[in-house]
Amino acid sequence: MKQINKKLPIYKQAWILRDNFKEIGIKCVYNNRNRNVYLSLLNAPLFVYGTSEAQMTLVGCFKPFSAVRDNFQAYADKYRKMYRILYSDNPEMLKHLE
């Protein structure tokens, strides 16, 4: 895990944060316009398996950036917990969590 220097421009901090999340298997996207951080599983499919309609996989939306940057492991755990609760009855989706 790389240490994030808070004096760097926000886009450089976002690159480092993305790399930190990638190491633990989570995809991280930062939107500078609305200052949200979006988290999803790195290896999860785009659409949910085992549903009759097209349902997209869970994407967690968190803000502000500084809170996610400073506590990224806690936010990763929070996202995994939401994912586990949402897909508790779908074993095909839970296998992506491991």
CSV table of C-alpha atoms in Angstrom, one decimal:
chain,number,residue,atom,x,y,z
A,1,MET,CA,0.0,0.0,0.0
A,2,LYS,CA,1.3,3.4,-1.0
A,3,GLN,CA,1.1,6.3,1.4
A,4,ILE,CA,-0.9,9.2,0.0
A,5,ASN,CA,0.6,12.6,0.3
A,6,LYS,CA,-2.2,15.1,1.0
A,7,LYS,CA,-0.2,17.9,-0.6
A,8,LEU,CA,-0.4,16.3,-4.0
A,9,PRO,CA,-3.1,17.5,-6.5
A,10,ILE,CA,-6.4,15.6,-6.0
A,11,TYR,CA,-6.1,13.7,-9.3
A,12,LYS,CA,-2.7,12.3,-8.2
A,13,GLN,CA,-4.1,11.3,-4.9
A,14,ALA,CA,-7.0,9.5,-6.7
A,15,TRP,CA,-4.4,7.5,-8.8
A,16,ILE,CA,-2.7,6.3,-5.7
A,17,LEU,CA,-6.0,5.5,-4.0
A,18,ARG,CA,-7.0,3.5,-7.1
A,19,ASP,CA,-3.8,1.5,-6.9
A,20,ASN,CA,-4.4,0.8,-3.1
A,21,PHE,CA,-7.9,-0.4,-3.7
A,22,LYS,CA,-6.8,-2.5,-6.7
A,23,GLU,CA,-4.3,-4.4,-4.5
A,24,ILE,CA,-7.2,-5.6,-2.3
A,25,GLY,CA,-9.5,-6.5,-5.2
A,26,ILE,CA,-11.7,-3.4,-5.4
A,27,LYS,CA,-12.2,-1.1,-8.4
A,28,CYS,CA,-12.1,2.6,-7.4
A,29,VAL,CA,-13.3,5.5,-9.6
A,30,TYR,CA,-13.2,9.1,-8.5
A,31,ASN,CA,-15.5,11.7,-10.2
A,32,ASN,CA,-14.0,15.1,-9.8
A,33,ARG,CA,-17.2,16.9,-10.9
A,34,ASN,CA,-19.4,15.6,-8.0
A,35,ARG,CA,-16.5,14.6,-5.8
A,36,ASN,CA,-17.8,11.1,-5.3
A,37,VAL,CA,-15.8,7.9,-5.0
A,38,TYR,CA,-17.4,4.8,-6.6
A,39,LEU,CA,-16.4,1.3,-5.5
A,40,SER,CA,-17.1,-2.1,-7.1
A,41,LEU,CA,-15.5,-5.5,-7.1
A,42,LEU,CA,-12.6,-5.8,-9.5
A,43,ASN,CA,-13.5,-9.2,-10.9
A,44,ALA,CA,-17.3,-9.1,-10.6
A,45,PRO,CA,-19.4,-9.2,-13.8
A,46,LEU,CA,-21.2,-6.1,-15.0
A,47,PHE,CA,-24.7,-7.7,-14.7
A,48,VAL,CA,-25.9,-10.0,-11.9
A,49,TYR,CA,-26.1,-13.7,-12.6
A,50,GLY,CA,-29.3,-15.6,-12.0
A,51,THR,CA,-31.9,-12.9,-12.4
A,52,SER,CA,-34.5,-12.7,-15.2
A,53,GLU,CA,-34.1,-9.0,-15.8
A,54,ALA,CA,-30.9,-7.1,-16.4
A,55,GLN,CA,-29.7,-5.9,-13.0
A,56,MET,CA,-26.3,-4.2,-12.7
A,57,THR,CA,-23.8,-5.3,-10.1
A,58,LEU,CA,-23.7,-3.2,-6.9
A,59,VAL,CA,-21.6,0.0,-7.0
A,60,GLY,CA,-21.0,1.8,-3.8
A,61,CYS,CA,-21.0,5.6,-3.9
A,62,PHE,CA,-19.1,7.3,-1.1
A,63,LYS,CA,-18.2,10.9,-0.3
A,64,PRO,CA,-16.2,12.9,0.5
A,65,PHE,CA,-13.0,11.9,-1.1
A,66,SER,CA,-10.9,12.8,1.9
A,67,ALA,CA,-12.8,10.4,4.2
A,68,VAL,CA,-12.3,7.5,1.7
A,69,ARG,CA,-8.7,8.4,1.2
A,70,ASP,CA,-7.9,8.5,4.9
A,71,ASN,CA,-9.9,5.3,5.7
A,72,PHE,CA,-9.8,3.3,2.5
A,73,GLN,CA,-9.6,-0.1,4.3
A,74,ALA,CA,-12.7,0.6,6.3
A,75,TYR,CA,-14.6,1.7,3.2
A,76,ALA,CA,-13.5,-1.5,1.4
A,77,ASP,CA,-14.8,-3.5,4.3
A,78,LYS,CA,-18.1,-1.6,4.2
A,79,TYR,CA,-18.5,-2.2,0.5
A,80,ARG,CA,-17.8,-5.9,0.9
A,81,LYS,CA,-20.4,-6.1,3.7
A,82,MET,CA,-23.0,-4.4,1.5
A,83,TYR,CA,-22.2,-6.8,-1.4
A,84,ARG,CA,-22.4,-9.9,0.9
A,85,ILE,CA,-25.8,-8.7,2.3
A,86,LEU,CA,-27.2,-7.9,-1.2
A,87,TYR,CA,-26.2,-11.2,-2.8
A,88,SER,CA,-26.6,-13.5,0.2
A,89,ASP,CA,-29.1,-15.6,-1.8
A,90,ASN,CA,-27.0,-15.7,-5.0
A,91,PRO,CA,-24.0,-18.1,-4.6
A,92,GLU,CA,-22.8,-17.3,-8.2
A,93,MET,CA,-22.3,-13.7,-7.2
A,94,LEU,CA,-20.8,-14.5,-3.8
A,95,LYS,CA,-18.0,-16.4,-5.4
A,96,HIS,CA,-16.6,-13.2,-6.8
A,97,LEU,CA,-16.2,-11.8,-3.3
A,98,GLU,CA,-13.5,-14.3,-2.5
